[in-house]
Each structure stands twice: as C-alpha cells, then as structure tokens.
Coordinates of C-alpha atoms in Angstrom, one line a residue:
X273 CA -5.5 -83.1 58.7
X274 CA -2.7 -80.6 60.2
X275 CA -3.9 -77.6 58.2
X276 CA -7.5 -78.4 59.2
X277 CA -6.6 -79.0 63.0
X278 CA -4.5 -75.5 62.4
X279 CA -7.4 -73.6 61.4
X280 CA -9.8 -74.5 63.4
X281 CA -7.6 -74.4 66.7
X282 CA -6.1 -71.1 65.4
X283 CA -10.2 -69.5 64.5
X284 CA -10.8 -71.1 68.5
X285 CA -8.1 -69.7 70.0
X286 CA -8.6 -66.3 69.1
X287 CA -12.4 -66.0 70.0
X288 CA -11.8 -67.2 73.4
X289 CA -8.8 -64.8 74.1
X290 CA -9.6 -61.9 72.3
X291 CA -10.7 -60.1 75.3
X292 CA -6.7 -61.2 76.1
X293 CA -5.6 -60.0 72.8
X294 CA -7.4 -56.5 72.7
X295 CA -6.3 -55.7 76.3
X296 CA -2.7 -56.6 75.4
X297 CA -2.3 -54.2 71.8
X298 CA -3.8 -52.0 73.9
X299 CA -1.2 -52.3 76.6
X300 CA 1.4 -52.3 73.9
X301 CA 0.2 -48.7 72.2
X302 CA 0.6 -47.2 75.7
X303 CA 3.3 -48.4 77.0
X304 CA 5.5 -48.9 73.8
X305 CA 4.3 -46.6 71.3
X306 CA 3.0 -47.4 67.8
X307 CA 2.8 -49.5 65.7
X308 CA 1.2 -52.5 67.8
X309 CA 2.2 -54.9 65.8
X310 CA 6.5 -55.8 64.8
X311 CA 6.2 -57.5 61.3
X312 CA 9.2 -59.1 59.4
X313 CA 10.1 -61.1 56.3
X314 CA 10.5 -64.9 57.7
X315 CA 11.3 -67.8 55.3
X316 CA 8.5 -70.2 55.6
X317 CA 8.1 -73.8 53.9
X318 CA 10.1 -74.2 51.5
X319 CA 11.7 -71.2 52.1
X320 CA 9.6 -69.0 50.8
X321 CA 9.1 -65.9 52.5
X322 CA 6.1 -64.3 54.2
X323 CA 5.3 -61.7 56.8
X324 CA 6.0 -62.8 60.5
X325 CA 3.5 -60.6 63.1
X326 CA 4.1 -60.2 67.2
X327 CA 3.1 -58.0 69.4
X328 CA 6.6 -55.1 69.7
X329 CA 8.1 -56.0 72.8
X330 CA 10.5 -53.2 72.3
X331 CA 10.9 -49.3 72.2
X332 CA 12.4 -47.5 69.3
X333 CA 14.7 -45.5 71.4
X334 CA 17.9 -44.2 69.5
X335 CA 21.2 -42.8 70.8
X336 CA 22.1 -39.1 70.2
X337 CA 23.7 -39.8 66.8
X338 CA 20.2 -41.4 65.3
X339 CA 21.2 -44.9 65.5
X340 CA 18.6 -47.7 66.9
X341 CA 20.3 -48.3 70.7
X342 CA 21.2 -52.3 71.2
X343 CA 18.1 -55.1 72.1
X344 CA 18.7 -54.8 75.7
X345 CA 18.6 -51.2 76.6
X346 CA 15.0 -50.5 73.9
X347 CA 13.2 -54.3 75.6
X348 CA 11.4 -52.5 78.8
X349 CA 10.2 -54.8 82.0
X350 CA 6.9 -55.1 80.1
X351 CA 8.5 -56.7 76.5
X352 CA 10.0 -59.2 78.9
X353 CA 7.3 -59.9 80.1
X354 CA 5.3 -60.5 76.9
X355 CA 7.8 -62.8 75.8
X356 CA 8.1 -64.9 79.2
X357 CA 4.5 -65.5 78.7
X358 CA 4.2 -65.6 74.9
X359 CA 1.6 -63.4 74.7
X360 CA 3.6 -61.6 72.1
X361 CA 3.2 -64.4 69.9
X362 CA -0.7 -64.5 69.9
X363 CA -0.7 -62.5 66.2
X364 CA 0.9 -65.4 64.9
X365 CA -2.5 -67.1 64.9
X366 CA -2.8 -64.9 62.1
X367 CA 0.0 -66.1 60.2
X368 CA -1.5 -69.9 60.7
X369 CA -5.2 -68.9 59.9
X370 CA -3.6 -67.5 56.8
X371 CA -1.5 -70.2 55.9
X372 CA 1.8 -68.9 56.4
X373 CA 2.6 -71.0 59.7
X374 CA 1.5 -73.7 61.1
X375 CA 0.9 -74.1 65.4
X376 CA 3.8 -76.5 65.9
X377 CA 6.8 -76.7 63.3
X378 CA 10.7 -75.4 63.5
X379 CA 10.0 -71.4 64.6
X380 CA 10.8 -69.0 61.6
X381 CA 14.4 -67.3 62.0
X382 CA 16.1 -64.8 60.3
X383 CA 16.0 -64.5 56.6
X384 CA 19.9 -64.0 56.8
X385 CA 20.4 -67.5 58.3
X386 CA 19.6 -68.9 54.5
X387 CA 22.7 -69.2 53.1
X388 CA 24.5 -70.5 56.6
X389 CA 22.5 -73.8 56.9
X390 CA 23.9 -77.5 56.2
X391 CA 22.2 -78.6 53.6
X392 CA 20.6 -81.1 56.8
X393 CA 19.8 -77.8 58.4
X394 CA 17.9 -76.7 55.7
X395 CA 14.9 -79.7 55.9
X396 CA 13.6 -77.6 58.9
X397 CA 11.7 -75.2 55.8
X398 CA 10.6 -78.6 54.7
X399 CA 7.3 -78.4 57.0
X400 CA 5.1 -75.5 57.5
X401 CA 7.2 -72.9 60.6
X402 CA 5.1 -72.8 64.0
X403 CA 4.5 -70.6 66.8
X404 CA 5.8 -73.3 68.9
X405 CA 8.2 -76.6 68.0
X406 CA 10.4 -79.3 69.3
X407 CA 13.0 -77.1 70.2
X408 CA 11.0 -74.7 72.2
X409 CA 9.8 -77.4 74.5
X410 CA 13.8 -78.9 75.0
X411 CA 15.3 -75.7 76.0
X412 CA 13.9 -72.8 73.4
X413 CA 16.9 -70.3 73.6
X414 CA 18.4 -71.4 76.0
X415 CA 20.0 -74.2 74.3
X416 CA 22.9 -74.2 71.3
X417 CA 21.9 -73.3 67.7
X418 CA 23.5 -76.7 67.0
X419 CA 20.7 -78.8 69.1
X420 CA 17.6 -76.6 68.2
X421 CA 18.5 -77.4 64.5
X422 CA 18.5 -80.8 65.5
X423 CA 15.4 -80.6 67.6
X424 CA 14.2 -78.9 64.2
X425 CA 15.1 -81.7 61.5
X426 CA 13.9 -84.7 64.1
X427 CA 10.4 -83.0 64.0
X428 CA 10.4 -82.4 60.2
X429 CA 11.9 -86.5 60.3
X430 CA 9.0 -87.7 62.9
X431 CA 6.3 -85.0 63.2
X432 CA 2.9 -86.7 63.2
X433 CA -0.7 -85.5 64.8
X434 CA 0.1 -87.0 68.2
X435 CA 3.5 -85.4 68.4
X436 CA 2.1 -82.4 67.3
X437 CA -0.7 -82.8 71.0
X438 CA 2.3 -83.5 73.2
X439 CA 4.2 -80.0 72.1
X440 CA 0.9 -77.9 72.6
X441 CA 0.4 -79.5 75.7
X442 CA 4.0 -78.7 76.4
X443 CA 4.4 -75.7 75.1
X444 CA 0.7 -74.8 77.6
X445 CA 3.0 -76.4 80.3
X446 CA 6.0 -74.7 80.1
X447 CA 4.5 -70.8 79.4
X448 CA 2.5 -71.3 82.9
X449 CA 6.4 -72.2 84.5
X450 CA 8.2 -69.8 82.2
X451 CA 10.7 -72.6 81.9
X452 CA 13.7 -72.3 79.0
X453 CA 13.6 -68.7 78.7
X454 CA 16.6 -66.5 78.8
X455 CA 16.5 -62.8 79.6
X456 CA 16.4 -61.4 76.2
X457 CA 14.3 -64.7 75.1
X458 CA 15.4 -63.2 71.7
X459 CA 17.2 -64.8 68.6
X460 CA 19.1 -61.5 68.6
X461 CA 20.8 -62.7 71.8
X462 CA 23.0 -64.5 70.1
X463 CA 23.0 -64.7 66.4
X464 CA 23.6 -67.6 64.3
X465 CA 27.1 -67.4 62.2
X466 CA 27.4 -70.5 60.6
X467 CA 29.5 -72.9 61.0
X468 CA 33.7 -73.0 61.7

C-alpha cells in the first residue's frame, strides 16, 4: 500500500507543479550554471546504494589554487532559498517514482556515515529513505545527530499509513513557515563523526 500511495502521489505531484519544476531548473541554469541537477551516491534500504537527485543550490566557484571554496561562500542567496522552501528537493519525486525512495522515511545521508552507525542506528536503512521523515518535522537540522537518529529508528519502529499523512501534512506545514531550518540547511554543516 506505501509503494502504491508513493507512486501515485509522486506521478500527481509532478503534473500539477511542473509548470513549478520547469520554471525552477530553468532558474537554476541561469543563475547557477550547469548541470541543473546535483546527483550523489545515497545508501538506500538496506543500504544499498542509488543515485540521489536535487536541484544544485550551489556554485562551483574555486579558490586561486583550484580547490572547491567551502559550502558557505559557493550556496548564493538563491540556493538558500531553494532549500528554505524545498523546492530543491522536487527531483526526488524521481527517485520515489523510480523506487529508490520513498515520500516519507529517514532522509538519505552520506555514504561515509556507513561504518559510524550503532548497530541501532543502522535500522533507519531498514525502510525505504524519503524526501521528508520524522526527523525533518521535530527540528530537521537544527537538532543533534543523536535525536534525528532517534527520530529515524522510532519511524522505522512505528511508521504506518496514518503516520505517514500526519508528516506530509507536516512537512506541507512547516515549508509554508520555513520552520527548523538552519542557514546552511545542509548536512555539510556539521558532519556526523561517530561516536566518542
């Protein structure tokens, strides 16, 4: 029932706000450059891994010696902005329609986290990853790696169909406020390390 209420909410959603989409990758292209799209290797369920696509909410602007300049000095006024309103995460519809994600489940980090899990950590690739989750409707990065991994592991414990409503109703909630959003609204912000 989940995959099917995926598909067909995913198929919906981009028909209604493709005019939203097209205007958007074409913002992106002029404002930030090419390629539209920022793709990267994500562990999905069961930790296997799959292509991750957003909208680039960042320039590729280097320092004099070559090297890629840090998060905050390439994300312009304009990748905040997509990422305060999510609209850089409406290519991840792809990534459901496709199978790779699902619309609500633990968000897909960095392949590197892998080995620095606890092994209760590591339920969160027990589900299908989704655009949106428990832990982006208590806080999303603005709150300790600690409690979005537990955020993470209660919804892989307790997810059902209803749960799954209340956090899209949420998650439509909290994007209107722009509520639990840092400035960088980035993972990159502060990486996770493990554990002492």
């Amino acid at each position: 029932m989940k995959r099917i209420f995926d598909l067909f909410i995913s198929v919906f959603a981009l028909i209604i706000l493709f005019p939203i989409v097209l205007s958007t990758a074409i913002l992106v292209r002029i404002k930030l450059g090419s390629p539209i799209l920022f793709t990267q290797q994500r562990p999905g369920l069961h930790g296997n891994l799959f292509k991750m696509m957003k909208f680039r909410t960042m320039l590729d602007a280097v320092d004099k010696n070559g090297e890629q300049l840090p998060d905050e000095q390439r994300l312009t006024s304009f990748g905040v902005f997509l990422r305060s309103t999510s609209l850089d995460e409406l290519p991840g519809l792809l990534n459901v329609i496709k199978g790779d994600m699902s619309l609500v489940g633990p968000r897909p980090l960095l392949v590197e986290y892998l080995p620095l899990y606890s092994k209760t950590e590591s339920q969160r690739h027990n589900v299908r990853p989704g655009i949106t989750g428990w832990a982006q409707v208590n806080g999303r990065n603005t709150v300790s790696w600690e409690q979005r991994f537990s955020y993470d592991v209660w919804y892989v414990e307790n997810h059902s169909f209803w749960i799954d409503i209340k956090i899209l109703f949420l998650t439509i909630k909290k994007v209107f406020v722009r509520d639990g959003i840092s400035h960088l609204a980035s993972e990159a912000e502060s990486r996770f390390k493990g554990h002492k």
